[in-house]
PDB file of C-alpha atoms in Angstrom:
ATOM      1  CA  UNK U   1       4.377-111.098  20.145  1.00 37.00           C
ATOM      2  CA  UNK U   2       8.270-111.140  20.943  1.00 37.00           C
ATOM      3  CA  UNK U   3       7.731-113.771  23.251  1.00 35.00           C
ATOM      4  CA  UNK U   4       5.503-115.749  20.971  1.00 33.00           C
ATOM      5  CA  UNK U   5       8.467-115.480  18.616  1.00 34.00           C
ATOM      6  CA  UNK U   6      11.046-116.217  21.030  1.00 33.00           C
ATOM      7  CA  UNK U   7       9.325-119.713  21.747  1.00 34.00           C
ATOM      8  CA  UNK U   8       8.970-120.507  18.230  1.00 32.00           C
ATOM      9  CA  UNK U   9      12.627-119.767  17.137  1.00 32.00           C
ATOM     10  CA  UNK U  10      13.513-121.811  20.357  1.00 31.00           C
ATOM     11  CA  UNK U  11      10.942-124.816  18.904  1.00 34.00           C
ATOM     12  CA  UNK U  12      12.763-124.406  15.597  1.00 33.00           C
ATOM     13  CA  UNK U  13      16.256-124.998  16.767  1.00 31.00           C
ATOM     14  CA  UNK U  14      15.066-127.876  18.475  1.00 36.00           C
ATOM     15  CA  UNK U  15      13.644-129.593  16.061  1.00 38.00           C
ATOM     16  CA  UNK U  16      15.861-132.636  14.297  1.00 46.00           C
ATOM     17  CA  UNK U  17      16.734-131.867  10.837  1.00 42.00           C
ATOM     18  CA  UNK U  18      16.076-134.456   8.555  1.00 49.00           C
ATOM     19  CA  UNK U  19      18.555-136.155   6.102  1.00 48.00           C
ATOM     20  CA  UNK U  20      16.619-135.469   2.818  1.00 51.00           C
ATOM     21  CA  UNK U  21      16.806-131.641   4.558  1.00 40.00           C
ATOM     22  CA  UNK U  22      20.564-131.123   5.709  1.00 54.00           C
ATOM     23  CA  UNK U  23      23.624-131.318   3.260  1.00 75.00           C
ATOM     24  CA  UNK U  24      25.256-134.503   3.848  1.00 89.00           C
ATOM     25  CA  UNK U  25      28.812-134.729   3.813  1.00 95.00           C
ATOM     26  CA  UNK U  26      31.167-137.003   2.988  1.00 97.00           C
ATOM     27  CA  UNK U  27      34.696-138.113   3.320  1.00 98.00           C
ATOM     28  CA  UNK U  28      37.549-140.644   2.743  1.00 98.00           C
ATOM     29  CA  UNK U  29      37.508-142.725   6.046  1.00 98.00           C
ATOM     30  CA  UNK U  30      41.398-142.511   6.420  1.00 98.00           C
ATOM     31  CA  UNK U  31      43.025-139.168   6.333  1.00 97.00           C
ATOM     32  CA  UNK U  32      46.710-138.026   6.574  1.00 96.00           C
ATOM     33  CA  UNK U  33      48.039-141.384   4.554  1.00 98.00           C
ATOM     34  CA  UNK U  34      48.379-143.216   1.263  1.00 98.00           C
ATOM     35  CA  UNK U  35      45.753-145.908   1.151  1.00 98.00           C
ATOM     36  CA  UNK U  36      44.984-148.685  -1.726  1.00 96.00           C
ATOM     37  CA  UNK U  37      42.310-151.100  -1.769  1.00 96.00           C
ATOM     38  CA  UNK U  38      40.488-153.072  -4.570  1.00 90.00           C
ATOM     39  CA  UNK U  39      37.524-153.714  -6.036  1.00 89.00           C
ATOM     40  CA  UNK U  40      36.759-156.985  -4.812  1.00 84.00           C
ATOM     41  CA  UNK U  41      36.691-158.633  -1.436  1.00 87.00           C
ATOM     42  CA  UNK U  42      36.563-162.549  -0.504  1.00 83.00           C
ATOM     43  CA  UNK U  43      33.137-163.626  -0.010  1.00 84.00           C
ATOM     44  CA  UNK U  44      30.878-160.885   0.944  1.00 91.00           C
ATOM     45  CA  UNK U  45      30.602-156.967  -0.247  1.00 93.00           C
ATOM     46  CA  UNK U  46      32.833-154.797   1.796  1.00 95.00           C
ATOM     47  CA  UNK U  47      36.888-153.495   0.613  1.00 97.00           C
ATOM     48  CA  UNK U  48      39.981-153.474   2.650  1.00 97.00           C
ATOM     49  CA  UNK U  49      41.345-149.905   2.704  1.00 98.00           C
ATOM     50  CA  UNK U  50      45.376-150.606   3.692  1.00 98.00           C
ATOM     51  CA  UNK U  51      47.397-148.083   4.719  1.00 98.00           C
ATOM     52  CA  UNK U  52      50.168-147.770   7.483  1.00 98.00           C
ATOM     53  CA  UNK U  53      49.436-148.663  11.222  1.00 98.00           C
ATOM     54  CA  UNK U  54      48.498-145.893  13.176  1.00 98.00           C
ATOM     55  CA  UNK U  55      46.674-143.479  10.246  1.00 98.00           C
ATOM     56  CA  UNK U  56      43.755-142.093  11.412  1.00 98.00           C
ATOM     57  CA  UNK U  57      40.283-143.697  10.855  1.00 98.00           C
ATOM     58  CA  UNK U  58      37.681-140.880  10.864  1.00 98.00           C
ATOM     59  CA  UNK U  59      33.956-140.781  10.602  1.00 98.00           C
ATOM     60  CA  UNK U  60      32.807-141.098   6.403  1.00 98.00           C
ATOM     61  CA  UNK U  61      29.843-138.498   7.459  1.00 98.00           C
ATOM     62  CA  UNK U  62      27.946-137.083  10.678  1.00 97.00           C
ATOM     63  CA  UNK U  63      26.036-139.519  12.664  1.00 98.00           C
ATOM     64  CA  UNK U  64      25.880-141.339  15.737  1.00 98.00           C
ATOM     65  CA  UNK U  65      28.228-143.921  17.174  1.00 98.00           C
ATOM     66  CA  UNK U  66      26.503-147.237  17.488  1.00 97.00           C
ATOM     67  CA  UNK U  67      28.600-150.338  18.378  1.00 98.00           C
ATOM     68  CA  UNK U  68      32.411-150.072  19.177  1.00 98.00           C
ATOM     69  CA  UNK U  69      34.334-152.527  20.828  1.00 98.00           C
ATOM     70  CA  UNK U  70      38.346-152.033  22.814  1.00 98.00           C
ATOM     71  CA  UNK U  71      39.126-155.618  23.260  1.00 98.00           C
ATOM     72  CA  UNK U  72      40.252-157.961  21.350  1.00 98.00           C
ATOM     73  CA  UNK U  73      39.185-161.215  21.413  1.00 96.00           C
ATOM     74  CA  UNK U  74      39.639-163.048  18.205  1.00 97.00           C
ATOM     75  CA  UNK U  75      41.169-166.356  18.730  1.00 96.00           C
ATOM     76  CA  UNK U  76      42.450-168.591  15.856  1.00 94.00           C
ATOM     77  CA  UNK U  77      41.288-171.781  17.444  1.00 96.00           C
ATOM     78  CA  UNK U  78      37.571-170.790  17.903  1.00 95.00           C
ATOM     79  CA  UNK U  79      37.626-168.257  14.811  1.00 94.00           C
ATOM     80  CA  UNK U  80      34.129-167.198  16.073  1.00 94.00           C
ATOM     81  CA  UNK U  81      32.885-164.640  13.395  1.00 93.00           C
ATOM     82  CA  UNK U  82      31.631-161.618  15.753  1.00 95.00           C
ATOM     83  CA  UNK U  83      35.152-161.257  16.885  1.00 97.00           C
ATOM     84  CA  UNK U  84      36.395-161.597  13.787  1.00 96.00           C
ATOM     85  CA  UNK U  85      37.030-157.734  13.332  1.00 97.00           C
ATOM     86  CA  UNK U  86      38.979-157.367  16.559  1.00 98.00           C
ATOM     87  CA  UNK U  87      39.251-153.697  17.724  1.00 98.00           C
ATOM     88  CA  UNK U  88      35.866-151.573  16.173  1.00 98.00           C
ATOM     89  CA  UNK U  89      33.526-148.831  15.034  1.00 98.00           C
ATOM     90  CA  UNK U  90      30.263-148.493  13.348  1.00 98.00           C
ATOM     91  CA  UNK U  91      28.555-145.184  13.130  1.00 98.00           C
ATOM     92  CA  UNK U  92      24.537-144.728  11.863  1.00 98.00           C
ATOM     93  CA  UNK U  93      25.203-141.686   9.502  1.00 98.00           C
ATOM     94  CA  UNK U  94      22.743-139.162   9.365  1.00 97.00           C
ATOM     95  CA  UNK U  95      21.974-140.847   6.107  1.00 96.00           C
ATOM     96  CA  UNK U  96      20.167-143.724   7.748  1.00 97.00           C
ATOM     97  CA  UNK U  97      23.345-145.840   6.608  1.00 98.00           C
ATOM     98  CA  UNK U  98      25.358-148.041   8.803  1.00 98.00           C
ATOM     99  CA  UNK U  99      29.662-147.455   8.122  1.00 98.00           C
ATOM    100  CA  UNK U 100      31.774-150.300   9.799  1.00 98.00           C
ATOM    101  CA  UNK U 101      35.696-150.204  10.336  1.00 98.00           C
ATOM    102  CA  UNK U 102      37.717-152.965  11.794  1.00 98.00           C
ATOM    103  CA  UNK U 103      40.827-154.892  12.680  1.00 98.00           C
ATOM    104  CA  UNK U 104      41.652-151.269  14.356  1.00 98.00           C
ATOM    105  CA  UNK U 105      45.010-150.751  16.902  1.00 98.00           C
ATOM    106  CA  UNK U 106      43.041-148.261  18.739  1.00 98.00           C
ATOM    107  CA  UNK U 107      39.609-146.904  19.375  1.00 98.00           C
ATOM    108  CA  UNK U 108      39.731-143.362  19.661  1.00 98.00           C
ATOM    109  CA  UNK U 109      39.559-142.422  23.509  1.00 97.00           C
ATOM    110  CA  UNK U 110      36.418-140.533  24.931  1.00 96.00           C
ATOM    111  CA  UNK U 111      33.815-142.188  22.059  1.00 98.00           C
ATOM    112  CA  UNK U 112      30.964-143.982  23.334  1.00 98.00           C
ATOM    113  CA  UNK U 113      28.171-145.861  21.816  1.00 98.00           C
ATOM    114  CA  UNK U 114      25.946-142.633  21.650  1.00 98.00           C
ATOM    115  CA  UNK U 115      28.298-140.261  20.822  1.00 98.00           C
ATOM    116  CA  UNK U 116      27.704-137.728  18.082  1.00 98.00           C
ATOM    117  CA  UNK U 117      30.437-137.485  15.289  1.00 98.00           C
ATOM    118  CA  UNK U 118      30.683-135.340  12.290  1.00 97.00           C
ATOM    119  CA  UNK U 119      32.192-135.950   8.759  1.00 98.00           C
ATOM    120  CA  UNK U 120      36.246-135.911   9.556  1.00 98.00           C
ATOM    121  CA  UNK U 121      35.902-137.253  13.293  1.00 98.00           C
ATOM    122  CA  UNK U 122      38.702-139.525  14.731  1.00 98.00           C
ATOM    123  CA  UNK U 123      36.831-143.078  15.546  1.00 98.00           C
ATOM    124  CA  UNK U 124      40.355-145.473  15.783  1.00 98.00           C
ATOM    125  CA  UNK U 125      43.627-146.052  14.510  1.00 98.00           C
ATOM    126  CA  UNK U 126      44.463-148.681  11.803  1.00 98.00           C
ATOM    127  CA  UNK U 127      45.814-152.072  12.852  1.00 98.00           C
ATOM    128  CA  UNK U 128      46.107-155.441  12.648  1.00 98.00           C
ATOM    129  CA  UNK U 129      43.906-156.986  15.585  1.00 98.00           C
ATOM    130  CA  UNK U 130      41.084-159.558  15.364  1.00 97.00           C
ATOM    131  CA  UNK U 131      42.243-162.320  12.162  1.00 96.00           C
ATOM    132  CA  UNK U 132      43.786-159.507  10.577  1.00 96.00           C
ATOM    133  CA  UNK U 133      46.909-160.460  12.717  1.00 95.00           C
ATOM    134  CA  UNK U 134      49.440-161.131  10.673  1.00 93.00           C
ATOM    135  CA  UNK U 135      48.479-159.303   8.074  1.00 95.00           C
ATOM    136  CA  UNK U 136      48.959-156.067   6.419  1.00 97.00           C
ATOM    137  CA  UNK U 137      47.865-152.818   8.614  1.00 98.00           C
ATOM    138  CA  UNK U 138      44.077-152.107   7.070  1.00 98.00           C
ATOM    139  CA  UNK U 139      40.789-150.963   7.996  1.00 98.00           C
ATOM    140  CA  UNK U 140      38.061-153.345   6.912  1.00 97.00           C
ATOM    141  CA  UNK U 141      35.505-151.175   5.505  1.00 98.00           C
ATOM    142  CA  UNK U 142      31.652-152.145   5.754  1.00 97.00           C
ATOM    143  CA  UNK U 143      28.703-150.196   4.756  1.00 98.00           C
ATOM    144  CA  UNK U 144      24.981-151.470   5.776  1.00 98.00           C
ATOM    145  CA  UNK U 145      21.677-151.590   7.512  1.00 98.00           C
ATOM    146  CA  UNK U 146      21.361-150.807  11.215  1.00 98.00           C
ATOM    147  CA  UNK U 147      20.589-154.408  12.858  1.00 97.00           C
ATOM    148  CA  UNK U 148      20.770-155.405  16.590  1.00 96.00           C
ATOM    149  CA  UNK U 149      24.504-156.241  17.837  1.00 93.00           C
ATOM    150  CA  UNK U 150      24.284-159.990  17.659  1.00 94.00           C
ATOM    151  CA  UNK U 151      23.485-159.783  13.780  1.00 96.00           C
ATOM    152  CA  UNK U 152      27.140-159.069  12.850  1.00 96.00           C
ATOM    153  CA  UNK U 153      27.263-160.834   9.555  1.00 96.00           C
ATOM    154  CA  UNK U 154      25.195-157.396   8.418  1.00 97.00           C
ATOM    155  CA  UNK U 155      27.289-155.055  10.423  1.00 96.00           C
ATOM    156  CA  UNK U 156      30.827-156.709   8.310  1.00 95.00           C
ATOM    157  CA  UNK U 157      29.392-155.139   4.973  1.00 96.00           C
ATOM    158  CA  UNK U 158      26.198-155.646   2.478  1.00 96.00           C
ATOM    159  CA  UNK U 159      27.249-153.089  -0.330  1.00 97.00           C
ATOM    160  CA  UNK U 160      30.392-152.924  -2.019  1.00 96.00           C
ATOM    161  CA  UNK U 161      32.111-149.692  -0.930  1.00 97.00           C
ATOM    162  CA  UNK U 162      34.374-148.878  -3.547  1.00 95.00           C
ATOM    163  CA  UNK U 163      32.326-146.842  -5.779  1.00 96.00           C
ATOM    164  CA  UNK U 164      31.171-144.534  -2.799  1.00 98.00           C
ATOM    165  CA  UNK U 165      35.314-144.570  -1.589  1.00 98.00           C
ATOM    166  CA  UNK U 166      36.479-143.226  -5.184  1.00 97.00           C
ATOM    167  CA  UNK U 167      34.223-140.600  -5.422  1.00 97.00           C
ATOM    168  CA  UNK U 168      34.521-139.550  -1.675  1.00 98.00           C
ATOM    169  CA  UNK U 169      38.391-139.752  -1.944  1.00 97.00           C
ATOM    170  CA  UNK U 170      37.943-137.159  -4.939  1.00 97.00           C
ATOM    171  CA  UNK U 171      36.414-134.934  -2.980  1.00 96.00           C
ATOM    172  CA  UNK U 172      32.928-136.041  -4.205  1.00 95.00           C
ATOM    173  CA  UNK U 173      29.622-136.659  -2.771  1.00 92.00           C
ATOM    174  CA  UNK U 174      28.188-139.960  -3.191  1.00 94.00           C
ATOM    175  CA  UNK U 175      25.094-140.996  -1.376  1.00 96.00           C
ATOM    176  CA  UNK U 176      24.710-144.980  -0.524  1.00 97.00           C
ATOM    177  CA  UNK U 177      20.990-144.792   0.957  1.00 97.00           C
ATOM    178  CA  UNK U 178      19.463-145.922  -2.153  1.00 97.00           C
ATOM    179  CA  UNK U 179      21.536-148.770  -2.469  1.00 97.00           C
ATOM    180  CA  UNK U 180      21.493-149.558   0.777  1.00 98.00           C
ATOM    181  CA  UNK U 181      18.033-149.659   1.025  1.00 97.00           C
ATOM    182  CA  UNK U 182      17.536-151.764  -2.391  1.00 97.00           C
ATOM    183  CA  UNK U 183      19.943-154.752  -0.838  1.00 97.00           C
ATOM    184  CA  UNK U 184      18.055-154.571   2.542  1.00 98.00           C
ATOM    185  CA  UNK U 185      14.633-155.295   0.856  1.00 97.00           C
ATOM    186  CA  UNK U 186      16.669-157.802  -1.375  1.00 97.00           C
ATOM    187  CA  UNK U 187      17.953-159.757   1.448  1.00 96.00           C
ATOM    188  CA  UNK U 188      15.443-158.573   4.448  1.00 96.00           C
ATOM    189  CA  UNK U 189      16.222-156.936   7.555  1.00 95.00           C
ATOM    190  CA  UNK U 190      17.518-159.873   8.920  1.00 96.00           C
ATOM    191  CA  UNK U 191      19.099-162.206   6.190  1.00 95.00           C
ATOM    192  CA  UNK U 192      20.740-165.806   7.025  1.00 93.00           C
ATOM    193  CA  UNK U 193      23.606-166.141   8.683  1.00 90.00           C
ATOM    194  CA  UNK U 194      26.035-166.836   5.594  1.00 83.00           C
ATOM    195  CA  UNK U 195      28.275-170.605   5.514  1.00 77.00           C
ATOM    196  CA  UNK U 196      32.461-170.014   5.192  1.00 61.00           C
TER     197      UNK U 196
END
């Protein structure tokens, strides 16, 4: 019987937790600084969260790290919009949702696509690169679908933020999988590149 037992609690801690199962957590993507950003953004949903250069761009919730990128290759002349973001992180939360920061000065060392992050975990440091050059020091803040690498007009942000970065910035829980999901059977998995 013990052993019986000992195989089953062994089974049990194996066993992947579901989202609608474990407490998500949440929390303000930049810690240790003063931030502002509004409630609007230029052509498509997503919020600039500015703050000083260096602050500390952490993971909004647990999940896994699924695109990042060290080098930046944004060039004015071409302007090509998947290097538009410069220096990167996205993260699939253990919500199913996709969270995006850019124009970073640093990727935090040791993370690889893969790696496992929880709420509060350093991804990068805010900067200026990609077309943010130039620019105030911000994080360009996206929050999405999952979609292959080469569909990075999804990855940039298809829900505004804002309401989910008030409430986590007061401490709150706020849970953008319903939205999420509503815009990605809105638009489909894979919606049209958009015109600039």
């Amino acid at each position: 019987m013990k052993k019986t037992w000992a195989v089953f609690t062994l089974a049990a801690i194996l066993t992947p937790i579901s989202p609608a199962q474990a407490a998500v957590k949440y929390v303000f993507p930049i810690v240790g600084c003063k931030t502002h950003y509004a409630h609007s953004h230029h052509n498509y949903p997503a919020t600039d969260i500015l703050t000083n250069k260096g602050c500390k761009f952490v993971a909004p919730t647990g999940g896994v790290v699924d695109e990042l990128n060290r080098v930046d290759k944004w060039n004015g002349k071409t302007n090509l919009g998947s290097q538009r973001g410069g220096l990167f992180v996205s993260i699939i939360g253990d919500d199913g949702v996709r969270y995006y920061g850019s124009h970073l000065k640093k990727v935090a060392a040791g993370l690889e696509v893969g790696s496992r992050v929880i709420a509060g975990d350093l991804l990068g440091l805010v900067g200026t690169s990609g077309d943010a050059r130039g620019t105030a020091p911000h994080v360009h803040f996206g929050i999405s679908w999952p979609t292959p690498a080469e569909i990075w007009w999804v990855r940039r942000g298809e829900v505004y933020p804002w309401r989910y970065l008030d409430a986590w910035r007061a401490g709150k829980n706020a849970y953008p999988s319903k939205s999420v999901a509503a815009m990605k059977e809105k638009l489909g998995e894979i919606p049209p590149l958009p015109k600039y």
